[in-house]
XYZ file of C-alpha atoms in Angstrom:
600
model
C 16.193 -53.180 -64.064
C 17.466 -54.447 -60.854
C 16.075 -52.783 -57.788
C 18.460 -54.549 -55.123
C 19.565 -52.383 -51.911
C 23.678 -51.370 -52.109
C 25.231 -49.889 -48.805
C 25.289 -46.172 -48.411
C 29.059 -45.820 -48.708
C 29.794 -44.190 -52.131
C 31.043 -40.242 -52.406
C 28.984 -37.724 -53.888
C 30.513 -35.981 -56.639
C 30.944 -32.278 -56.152
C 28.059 -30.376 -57.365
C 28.415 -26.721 -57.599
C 24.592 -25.937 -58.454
C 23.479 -27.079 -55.253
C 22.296 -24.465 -52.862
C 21.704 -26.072 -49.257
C 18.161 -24.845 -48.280
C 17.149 -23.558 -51.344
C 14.745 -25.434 -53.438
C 15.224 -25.834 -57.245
C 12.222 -26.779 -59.425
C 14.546 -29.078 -61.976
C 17.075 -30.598 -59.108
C 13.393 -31.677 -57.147
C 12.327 -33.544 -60.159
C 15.925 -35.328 -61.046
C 15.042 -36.571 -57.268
C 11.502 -37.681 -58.758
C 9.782 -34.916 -56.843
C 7.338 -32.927 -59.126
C 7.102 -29.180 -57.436
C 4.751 -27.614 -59.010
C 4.325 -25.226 -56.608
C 7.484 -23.598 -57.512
C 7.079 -22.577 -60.755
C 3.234 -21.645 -60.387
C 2.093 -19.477 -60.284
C 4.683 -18.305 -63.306
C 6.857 -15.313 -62.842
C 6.449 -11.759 -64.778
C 8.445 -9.043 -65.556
C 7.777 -6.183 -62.882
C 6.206 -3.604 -64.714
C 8.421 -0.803 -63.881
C 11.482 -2.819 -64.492
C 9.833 -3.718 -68.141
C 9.429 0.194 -69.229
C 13.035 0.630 -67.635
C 14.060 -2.528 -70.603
C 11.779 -0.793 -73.436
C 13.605 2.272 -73.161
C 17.016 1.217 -73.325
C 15.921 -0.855 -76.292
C 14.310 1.710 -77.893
C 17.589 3.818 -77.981
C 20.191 0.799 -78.828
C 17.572 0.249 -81.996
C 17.679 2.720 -82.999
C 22.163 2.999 -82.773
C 22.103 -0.735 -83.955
C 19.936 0.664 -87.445
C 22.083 3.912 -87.632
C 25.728 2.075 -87.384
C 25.654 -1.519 -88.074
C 24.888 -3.138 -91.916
C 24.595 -6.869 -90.796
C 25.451 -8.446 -94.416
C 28.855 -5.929 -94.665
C 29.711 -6.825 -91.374
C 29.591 -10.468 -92.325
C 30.886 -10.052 -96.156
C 33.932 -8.010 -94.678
C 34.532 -9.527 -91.466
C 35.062 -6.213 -89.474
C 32.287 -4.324 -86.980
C 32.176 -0.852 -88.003
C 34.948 1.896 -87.136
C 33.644 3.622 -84.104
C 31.026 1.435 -82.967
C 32.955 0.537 -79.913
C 32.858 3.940 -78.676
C 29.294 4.547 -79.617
C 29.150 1.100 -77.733
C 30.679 2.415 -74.141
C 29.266 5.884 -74.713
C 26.272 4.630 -74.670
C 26.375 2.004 -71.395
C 25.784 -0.381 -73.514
C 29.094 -2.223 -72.211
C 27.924 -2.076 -68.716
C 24.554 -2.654 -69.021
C 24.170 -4.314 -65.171
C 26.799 -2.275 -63.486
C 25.829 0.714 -61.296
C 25.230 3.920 -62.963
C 27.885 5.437 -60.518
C 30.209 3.388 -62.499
C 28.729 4.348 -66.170
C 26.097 1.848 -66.392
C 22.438 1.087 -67.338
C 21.936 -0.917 -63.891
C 19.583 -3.317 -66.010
C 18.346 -6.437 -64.585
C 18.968 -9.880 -65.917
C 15.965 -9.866 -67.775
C 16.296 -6.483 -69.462
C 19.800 -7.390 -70.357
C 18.559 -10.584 -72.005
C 16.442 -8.473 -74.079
C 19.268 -6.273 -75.306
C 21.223 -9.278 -76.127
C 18.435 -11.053 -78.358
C 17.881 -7.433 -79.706
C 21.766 -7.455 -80.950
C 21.421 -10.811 -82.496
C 18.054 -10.163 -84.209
C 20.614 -7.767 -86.124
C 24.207 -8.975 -85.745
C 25.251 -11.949 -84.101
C 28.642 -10.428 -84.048
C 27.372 -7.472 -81.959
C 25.242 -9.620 -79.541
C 28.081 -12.175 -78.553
C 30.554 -8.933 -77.472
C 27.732 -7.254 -75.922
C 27.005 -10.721 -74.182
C 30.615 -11.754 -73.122
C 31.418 -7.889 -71.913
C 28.617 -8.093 -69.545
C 28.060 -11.464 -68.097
C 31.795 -12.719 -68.320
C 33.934 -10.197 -68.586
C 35.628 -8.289 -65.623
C 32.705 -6.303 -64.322
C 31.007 -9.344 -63.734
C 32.960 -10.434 -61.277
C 32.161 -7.251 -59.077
C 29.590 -8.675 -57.006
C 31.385 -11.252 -56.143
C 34.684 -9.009 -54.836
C 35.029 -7.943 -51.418
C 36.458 -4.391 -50.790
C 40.070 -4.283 -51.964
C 41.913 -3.576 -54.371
C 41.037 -5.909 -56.658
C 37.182 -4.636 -56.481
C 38.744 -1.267 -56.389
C 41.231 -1.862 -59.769
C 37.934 -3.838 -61.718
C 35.664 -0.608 -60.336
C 37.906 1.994 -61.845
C 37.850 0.087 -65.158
C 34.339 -0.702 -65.579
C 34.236 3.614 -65.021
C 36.469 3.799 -67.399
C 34.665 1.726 -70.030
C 37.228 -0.880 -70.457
C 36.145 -3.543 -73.036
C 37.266 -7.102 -71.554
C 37.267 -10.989 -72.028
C 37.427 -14.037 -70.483
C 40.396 -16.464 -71.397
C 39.820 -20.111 -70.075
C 39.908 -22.567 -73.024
C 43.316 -23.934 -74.329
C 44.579 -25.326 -77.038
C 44.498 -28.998 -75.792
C 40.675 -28.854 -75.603
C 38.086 -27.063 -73.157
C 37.031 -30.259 -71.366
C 40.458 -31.111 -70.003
C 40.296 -30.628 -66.301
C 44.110 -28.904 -65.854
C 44.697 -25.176 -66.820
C 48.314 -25.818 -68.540
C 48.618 -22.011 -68.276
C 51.187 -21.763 -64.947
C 50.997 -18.722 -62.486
C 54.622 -19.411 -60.638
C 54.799 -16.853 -57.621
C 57.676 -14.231 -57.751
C 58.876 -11.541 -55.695
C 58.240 -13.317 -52.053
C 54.529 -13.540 -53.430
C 53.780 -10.024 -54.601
C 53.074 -10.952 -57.819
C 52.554 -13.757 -60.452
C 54.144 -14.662 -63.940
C 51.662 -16.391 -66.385
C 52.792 -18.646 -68.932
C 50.767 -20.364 -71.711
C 47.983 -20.156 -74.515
C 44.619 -19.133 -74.536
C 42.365 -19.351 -77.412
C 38.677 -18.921 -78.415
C 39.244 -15.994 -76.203
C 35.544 -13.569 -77.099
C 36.571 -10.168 -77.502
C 40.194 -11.041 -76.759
C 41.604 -8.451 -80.128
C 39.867 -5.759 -78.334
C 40.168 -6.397 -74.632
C 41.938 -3.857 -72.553
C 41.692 -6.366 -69.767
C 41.172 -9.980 -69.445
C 40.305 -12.398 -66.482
C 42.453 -15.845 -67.110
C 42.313 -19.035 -65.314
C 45.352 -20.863 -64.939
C 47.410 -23.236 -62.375
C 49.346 -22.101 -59.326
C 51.417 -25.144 -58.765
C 51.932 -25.886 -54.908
C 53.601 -27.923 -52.738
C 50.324 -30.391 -51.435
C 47.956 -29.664 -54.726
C 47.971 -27.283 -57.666
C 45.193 -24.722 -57.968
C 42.940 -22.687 -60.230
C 42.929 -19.149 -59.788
C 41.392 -16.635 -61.975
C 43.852 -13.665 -62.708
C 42.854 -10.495 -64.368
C 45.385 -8.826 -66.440
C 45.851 -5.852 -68.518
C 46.855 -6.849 -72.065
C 48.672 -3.393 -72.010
C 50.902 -5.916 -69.597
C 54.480 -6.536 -71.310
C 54.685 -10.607 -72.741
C 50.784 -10.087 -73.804
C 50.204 -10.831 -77.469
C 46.912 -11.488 -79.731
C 48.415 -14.293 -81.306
C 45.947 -15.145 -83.740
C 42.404 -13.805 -85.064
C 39.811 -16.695 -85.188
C 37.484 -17.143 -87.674
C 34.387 -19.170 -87.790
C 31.870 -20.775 -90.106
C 29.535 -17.838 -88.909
C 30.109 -14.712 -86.353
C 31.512 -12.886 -88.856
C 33.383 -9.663 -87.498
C 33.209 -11.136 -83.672
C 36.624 -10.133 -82.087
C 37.648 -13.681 -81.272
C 41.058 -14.816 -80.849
C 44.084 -16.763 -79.891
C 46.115 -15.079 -76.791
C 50.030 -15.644 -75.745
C 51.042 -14.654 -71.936
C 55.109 -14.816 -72.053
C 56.045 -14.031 -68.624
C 53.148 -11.438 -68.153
C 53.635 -10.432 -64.467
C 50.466 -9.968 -62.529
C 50.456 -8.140 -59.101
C 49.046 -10.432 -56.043
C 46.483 -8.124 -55.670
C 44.618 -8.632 -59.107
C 44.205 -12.674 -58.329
C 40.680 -13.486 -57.368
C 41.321 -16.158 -54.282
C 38.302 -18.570 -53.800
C 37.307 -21.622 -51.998
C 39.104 -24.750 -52.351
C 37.633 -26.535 -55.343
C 39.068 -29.525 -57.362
C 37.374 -28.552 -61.193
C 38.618 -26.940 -64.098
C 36.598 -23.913 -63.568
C 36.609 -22.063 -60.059
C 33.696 -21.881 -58.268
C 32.804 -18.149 -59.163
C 33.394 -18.410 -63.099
C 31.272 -21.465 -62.939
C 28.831 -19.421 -61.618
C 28.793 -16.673 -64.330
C 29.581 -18.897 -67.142
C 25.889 -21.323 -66.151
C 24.711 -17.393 -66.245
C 25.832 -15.912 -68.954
C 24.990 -18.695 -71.329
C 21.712 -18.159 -70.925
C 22.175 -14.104 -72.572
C 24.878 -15.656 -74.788
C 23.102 -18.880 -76.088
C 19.668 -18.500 -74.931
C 19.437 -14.896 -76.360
C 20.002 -15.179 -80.027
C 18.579 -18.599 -80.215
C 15.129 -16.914 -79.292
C 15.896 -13.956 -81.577
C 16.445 -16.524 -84.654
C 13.474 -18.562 -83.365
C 11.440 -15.013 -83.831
C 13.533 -14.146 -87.048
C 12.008 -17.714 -88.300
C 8.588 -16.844 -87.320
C 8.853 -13.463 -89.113
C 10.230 -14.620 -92.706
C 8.305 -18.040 -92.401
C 4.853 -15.811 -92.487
C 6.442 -13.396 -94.928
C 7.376 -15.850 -97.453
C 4.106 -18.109 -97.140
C 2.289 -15.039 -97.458
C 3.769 -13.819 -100.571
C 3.809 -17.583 -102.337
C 1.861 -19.833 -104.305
C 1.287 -23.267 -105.191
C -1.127 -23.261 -108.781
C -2.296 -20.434 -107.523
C -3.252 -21.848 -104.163
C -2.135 -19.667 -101.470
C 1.240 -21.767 -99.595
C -0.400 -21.230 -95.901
C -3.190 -23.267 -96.822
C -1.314 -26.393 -97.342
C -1.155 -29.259 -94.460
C 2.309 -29.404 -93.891
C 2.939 -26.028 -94.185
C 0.915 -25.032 -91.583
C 2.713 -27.564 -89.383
C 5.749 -26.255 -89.525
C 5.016 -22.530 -88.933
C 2.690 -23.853 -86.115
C 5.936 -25.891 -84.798
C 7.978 -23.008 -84.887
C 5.257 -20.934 -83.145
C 5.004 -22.914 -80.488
C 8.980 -23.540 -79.706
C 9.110 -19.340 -79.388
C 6.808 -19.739 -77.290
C 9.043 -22.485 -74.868
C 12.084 -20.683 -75.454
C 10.538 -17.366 -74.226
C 9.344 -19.237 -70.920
C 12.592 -20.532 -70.289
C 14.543 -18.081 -70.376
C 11.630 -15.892 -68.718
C 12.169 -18.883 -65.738
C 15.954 -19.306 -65.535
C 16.233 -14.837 -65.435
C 13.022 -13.734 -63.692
C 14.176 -15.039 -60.421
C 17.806 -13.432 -60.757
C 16.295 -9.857 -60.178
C 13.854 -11.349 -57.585
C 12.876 -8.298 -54.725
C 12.970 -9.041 -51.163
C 9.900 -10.856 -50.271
C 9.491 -13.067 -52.994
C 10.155 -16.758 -52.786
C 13.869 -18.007 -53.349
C 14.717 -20.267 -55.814
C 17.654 -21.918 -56.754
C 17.715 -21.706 -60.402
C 21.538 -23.007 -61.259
C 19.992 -25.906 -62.579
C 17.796 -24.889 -65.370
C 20.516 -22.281 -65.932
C 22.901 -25.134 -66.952
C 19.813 -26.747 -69.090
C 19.163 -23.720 -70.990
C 21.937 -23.962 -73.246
C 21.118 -27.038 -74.825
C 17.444 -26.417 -74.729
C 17.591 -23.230 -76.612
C 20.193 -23.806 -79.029
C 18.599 -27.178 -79.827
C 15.452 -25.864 -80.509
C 16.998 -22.948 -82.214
C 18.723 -24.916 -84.757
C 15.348 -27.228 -85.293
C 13.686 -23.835 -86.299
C 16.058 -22.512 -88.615
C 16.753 -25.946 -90.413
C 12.814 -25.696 -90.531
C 12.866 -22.417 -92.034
C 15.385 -22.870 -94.198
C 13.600 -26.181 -95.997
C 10.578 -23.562 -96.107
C 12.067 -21.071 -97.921
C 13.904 -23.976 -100.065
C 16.956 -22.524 -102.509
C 15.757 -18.630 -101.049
C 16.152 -20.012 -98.085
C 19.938 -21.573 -98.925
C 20.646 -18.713 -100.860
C 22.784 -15.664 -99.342
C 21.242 -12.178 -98.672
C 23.518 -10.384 -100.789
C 23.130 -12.601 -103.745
C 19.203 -12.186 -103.177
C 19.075 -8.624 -103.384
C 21.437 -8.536 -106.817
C 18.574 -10.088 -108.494
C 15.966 -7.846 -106.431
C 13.850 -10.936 -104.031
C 13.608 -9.845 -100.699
C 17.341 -10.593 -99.306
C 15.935 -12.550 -95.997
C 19.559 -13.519 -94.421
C 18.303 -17.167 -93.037
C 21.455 -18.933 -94.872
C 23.044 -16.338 -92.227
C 21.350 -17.440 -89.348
C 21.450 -20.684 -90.695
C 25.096 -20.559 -89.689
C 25.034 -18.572 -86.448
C 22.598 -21.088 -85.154
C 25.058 -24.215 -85.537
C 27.683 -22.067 -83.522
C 25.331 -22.257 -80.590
C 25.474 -25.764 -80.569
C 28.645 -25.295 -79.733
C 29.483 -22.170 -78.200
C 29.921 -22.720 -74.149
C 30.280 -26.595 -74.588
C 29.362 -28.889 -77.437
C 25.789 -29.961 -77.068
C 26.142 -33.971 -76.218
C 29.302 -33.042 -74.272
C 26.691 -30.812 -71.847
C 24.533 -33.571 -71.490
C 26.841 -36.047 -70.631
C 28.494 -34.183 -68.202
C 24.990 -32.612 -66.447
C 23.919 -36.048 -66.183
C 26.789 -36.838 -64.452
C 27.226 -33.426 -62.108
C 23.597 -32.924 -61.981
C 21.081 -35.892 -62.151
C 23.327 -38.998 -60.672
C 24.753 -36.543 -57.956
C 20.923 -37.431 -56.500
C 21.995 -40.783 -56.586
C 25.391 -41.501 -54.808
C 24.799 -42.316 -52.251
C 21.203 -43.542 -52.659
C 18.592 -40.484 -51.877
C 16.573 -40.523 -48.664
C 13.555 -40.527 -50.768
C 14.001 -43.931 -52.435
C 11.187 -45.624 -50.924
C 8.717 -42.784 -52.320
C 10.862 -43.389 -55.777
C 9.999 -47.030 -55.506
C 6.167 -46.512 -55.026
C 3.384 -46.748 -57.470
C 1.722 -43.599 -56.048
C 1.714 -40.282 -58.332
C 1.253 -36.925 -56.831
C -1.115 -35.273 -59.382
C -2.195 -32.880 -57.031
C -1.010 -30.001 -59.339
C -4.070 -30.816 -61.293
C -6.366 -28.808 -58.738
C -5.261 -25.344 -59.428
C -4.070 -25.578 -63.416
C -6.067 -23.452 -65.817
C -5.371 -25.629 -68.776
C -7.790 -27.223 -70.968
C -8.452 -30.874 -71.152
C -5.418 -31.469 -73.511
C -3.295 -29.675 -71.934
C -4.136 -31.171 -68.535
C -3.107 -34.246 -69.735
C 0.142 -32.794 -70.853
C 0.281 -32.225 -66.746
C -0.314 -35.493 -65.667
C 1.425 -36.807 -68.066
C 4.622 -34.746 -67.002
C 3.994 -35.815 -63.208
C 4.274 -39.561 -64.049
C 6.989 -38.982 -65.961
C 9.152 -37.373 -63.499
C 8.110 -40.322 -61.081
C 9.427 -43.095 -64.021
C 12.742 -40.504 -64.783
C 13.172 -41.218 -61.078
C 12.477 -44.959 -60.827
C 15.141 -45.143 -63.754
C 17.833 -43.624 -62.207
C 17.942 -45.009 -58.942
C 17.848 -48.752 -60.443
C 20.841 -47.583 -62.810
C 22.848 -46.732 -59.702
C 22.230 -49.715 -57.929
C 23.121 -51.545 -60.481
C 26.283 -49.993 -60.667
C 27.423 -49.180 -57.259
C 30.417 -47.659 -58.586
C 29.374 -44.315 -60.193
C 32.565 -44.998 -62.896
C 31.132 -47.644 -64.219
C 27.579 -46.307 -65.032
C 29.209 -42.816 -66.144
C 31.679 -45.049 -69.092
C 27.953 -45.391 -70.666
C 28.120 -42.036 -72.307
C 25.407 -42.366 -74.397
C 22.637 -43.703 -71.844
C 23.637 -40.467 -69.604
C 23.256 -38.360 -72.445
C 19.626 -39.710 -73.486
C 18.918 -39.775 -69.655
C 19.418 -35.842 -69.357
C 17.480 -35.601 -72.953
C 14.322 -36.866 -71.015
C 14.739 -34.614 -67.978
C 15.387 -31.421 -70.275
C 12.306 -32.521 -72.038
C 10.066 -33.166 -68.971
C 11.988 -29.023 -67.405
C 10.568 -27.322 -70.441
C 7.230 -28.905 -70.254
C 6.731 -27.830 -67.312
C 7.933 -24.276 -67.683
C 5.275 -24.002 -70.559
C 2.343 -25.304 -68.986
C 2.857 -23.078 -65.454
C 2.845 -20.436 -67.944
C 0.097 -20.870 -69.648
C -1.828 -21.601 -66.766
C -1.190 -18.373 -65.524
C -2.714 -16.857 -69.200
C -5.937 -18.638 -68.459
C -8.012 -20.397 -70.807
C -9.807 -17.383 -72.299
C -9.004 -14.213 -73.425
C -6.179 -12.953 -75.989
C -3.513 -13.519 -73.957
C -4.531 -17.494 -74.062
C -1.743 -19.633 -74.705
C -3.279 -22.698 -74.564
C -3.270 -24.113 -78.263
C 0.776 -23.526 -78.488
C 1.641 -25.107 -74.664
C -0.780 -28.278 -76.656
C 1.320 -28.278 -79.646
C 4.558 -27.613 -77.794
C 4.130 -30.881 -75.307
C 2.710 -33.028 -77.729
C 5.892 -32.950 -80.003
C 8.172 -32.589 -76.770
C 5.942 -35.754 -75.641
C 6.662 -37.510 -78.982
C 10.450 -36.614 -78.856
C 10.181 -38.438 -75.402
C 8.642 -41.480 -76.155
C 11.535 -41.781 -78.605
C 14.219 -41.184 -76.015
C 12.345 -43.819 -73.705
C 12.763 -46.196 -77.174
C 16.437 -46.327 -77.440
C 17.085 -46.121 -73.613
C 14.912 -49.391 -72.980
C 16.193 -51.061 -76.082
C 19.710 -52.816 -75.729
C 21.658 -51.403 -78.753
C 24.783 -53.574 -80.258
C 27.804 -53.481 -78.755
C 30.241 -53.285 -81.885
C 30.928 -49.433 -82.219
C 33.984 -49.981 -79.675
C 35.381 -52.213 -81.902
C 34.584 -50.559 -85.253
C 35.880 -47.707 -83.714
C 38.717 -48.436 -82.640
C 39.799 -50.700 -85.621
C 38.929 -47.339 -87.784
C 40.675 -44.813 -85.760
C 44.156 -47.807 -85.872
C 43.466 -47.386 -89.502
C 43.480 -51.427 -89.765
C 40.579 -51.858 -91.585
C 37.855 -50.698 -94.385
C 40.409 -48.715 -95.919
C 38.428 -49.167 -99.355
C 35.773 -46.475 -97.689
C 38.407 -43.661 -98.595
C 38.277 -44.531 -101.914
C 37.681 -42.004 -105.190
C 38.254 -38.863 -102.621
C 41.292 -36.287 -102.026
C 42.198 -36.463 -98.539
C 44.735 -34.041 -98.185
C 44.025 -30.773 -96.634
C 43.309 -28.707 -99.737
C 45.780 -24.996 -99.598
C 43.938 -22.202 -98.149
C 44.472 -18.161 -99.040
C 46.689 -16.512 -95.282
């Protein structure tokens, strides 16, 4: 690639993950900067804080055993009558919010653990547990200054109000405009919100909801988020969504028809110019990692269970099914992505409920890589699983236990698992878009550091205090000249193309691009922790960080492959010529193309 100077005159792009003066582990090594001294030595779980988690688990078990059947729920479609109220009664709703408002007062991490709890049991219970408490109302109150509006969302977290957050529309999630209107009435006192909202978690059930939608003004419109009480005349579920899997999740379609909102309930924030406002941003990059992160470990676990179980109780001409080659390579596969997924969300959540003292870290970043790192390797497990378990595997728990075979539901989480794919942004649409926000944001203008980009030299000093074995020292340096190349990459990219536009039309090169950087973050993340296990003892996790980077090393030799290689050019034009419908029309052939009837 080119490596020719271009003047320092192009904008940066706003970047809301950016903390001025605090470092971030995965922002450093988008800038080709490998910090290894942030993330070792690896974070723990404070002890006390861990036995404060075990507790609360303990309890919600044991209510998640007593009133929740996970294959009714999903046969029927409906959570249980009263489970709600069992729900709130127990804190379970407010599981971060100050006990002097009801809650649990659990840090990130312990609420994590509740979520993937939920999910190991019903995905329908996890993703309202995980929406009421890291998007809905009460998650806004740290954010609130005293007021009323802290003072209206305070007396209905006490109150145990079940809430939502309405954002996307009907013309799409990614659009940038919020077609719902807030027009100003009554000299300003209050607002009247017009327009749709669907995909709206625990919208059916909300007593409250925080929406985002457009002020219109005289210089520029704005994005506020309003929170209003669907008791609110004009309010209407419109619709009840239903999905390929979350079966029984309240999810639905909402209406606002002239639903006035007083002044005082509109959160006002800095002046932004994104589809999301600053604060929501915020929460959302948080949240997913409970909402997506959460049950993709608890599948990932769920997979490790019934793989052993099943291998364990088959075999082959009477040869035991654990002794065979490949076998053994996919339960040691799967072993080894738990293990990753733990560390990362470990990473992205330890340093949320970080005391005074310890080092800050801006962790936005690997926040916003979390989604597609989890729920990627999630669904790489369960497709795993479920070609390990074969037709038991694609077969549904309730027709398993008619004929009396264990009823393992992995067809179930077969499903759930494609959802998270999807759920907070489709997966390629997240990389395209971090690669754009995050990566080439070091990049225009060009970084201060591009001469140390440019040179040969390789900091590898992160070698010196590792406790890895040979193998998986390699792994290190391996990862350190890697995040040097990564570097070298991008900054040649955006000289060649001095206008950002035209490097960001190449969707598909951004998207691989972020691939490699996710790859190199997780890598990482699993060898820091491991070093901090030692090599010896039982708590040694050296043979699954070896197992986990040399297929994460494989997966980005591949990405380096098709990056490198020029692909052809003709998908614009097949494309488009498809999409006119002015060709290949003999493809449709010998199929029924209508929308077949389906039962209201």
């Amino acid at each position: 690639m080119a490596t020719s100077s271009r003047p320092h005159t192009v904008s940066r792009p706003q970047n809301l993950w950016h903390t001025p003066g605090v470092p971030s582990f995965l922002e450093d090594l988008y800038r080709g900067t490998f910090r290894w001294d942030l993330i070792h030595p690896f974070p723990v779980q404070d002890g006390a804080d861990q036995q404060a988690g075990d507790r609360v688990l303990a309890a919600f078990g044991a209510l998640l055993r007593e009133r929740v059947d996970p294959t009714e729920v999903d046969v029927s479609q409906r959570l249980p009558t009263g489970l709600l109220d069992a729900l709130v009664a127990g804190g379970y709703t407010r599981l971060q919010a100050d006990p002097e408002l009801g809650g649990l007062g659990l840090s990130s991490m312990n609420t994590f653990r509740i979520v993937q709890a939920a999910a190991s049991w019903s995905m329908p219970v996890a993703q309202l547990l995980s929406v009421q408490n890291t998007i809905g109302v009460g998650s806004y109150l740290p954010a609130l200054p005293p007021g009323p509006l802290r003072d209206t969302i305070s007396a209905r977290v006490r109150g145990g109000v079940i809430s939502g957050n309405a954002d996307t529309e009907p013309a799409g999630a990614a659009n940038r405009r919020r077609m719902t209107i807030a027009t100003p009435i009554e000299g300003g006192a209050a607002y009247l919100l017009n327009g749709q909202k669907v995909f709206t978690g625990n919208g059916p059930v909300a007593g409250m909801v925080n929406v985002t939608a457009t002020v219109q003004g005289p210089d520029r419109d704005r994005v506020r988020v309003f929170f209003v009480d669907t008791s609110s005349p004009g309010f209407s579920v419109s619709a009840h969504h239903e999905f390929m899997g979350l079966k029984g999740f309240p999810a639905g379609a909402l209406t606002f028809d002239n639903v006035r909102v007083p002044a005082e309930l509109v959160m006002v924030e800095e002046e932004h110019n994104r589809r999301l406002t600053p604060e929501l941003s915020r929460l959302i990059i948080r949240g997913r990692v409970h909402t997506i992160a959460g049950p993709s470990l608890a599948f990932g676990k769920l997979c490790l269970h019934w793989s052993r179980e099943f291998a364990n109780r088959r075999q082959v001409d009477d040869r035991p099914l654990g002794s065979f080659e490949e076998i053994q390579r996919m339960v040691s596969a799967t072993l080894s992505e738990v293990f990753a997924l733990e560390t990362l969300a470990q990473w992205c959540l330890l340093g949320e409920d970080a005391r005074d003292g310890e080092r800050a870290v801006n962790l936005r970043y690997e926040q916003v890589a979390a989604k597609n790192l989890s729920s990627m390797t999630c669904w790489r497990m369960v497709d795993r699983t479920m070609s390990l378990l074969g037709a038991e595997g694609y077969e549904s728990a309730q027709s398993k236990a008619r004929r009396g075979a264990q009823p393992l539901p992995v067809e179930r989480a077969f499903r759930e698992a494609r959802g998270l794919r999807i759920s907070g942004g489709v997966d390629f649409q997240i990389d395209n878009w971090t690669s754009q926000v995050g990566i080439f944001w070091c990049y225009y203008p060009e970084p201060e550091n591009a001469r140390a980009i440019e040179s040969e030299q390789v900091d590898v000093s992160c070698l010196d205090d590792a406790d890895l074995t040979e193998p998986n020292l390699d792994h290190l340096r391996f990862t350190a000249h890697q995040v040097k190349a990564f570097a070298r990459t991008c900054l040649a990219l955006a000289r060649r193309h001095p206008d950002p536009q035209e490097l960001f039309a190449q969707e598909h090169l951004l998207i691989q691009l972020n691939q490699v950087a996710s790859e190199l973050l997780l890598m990482s993340l699993v060898l820091a922790r491991t070093s901090r296990y030692g090599r010896l003892g039982p708590d040694s996790t050296q043979e699954l960080a070896d197992l986990y980077c040399a297929a994460a090393r494989r997966r980005i030799d591949d990405l380096w492959r098709r990056i490198t290689v020029e692909q052809p050019g003709e998908h614009a034009s097949a494309s488009a010529a498809w999409l006119a419908g002015d060709r290949w029309a003999h493809l449709m052939s010998d199929v029924l193309t209508e929308t077949p009837p389906t039962a209201s």
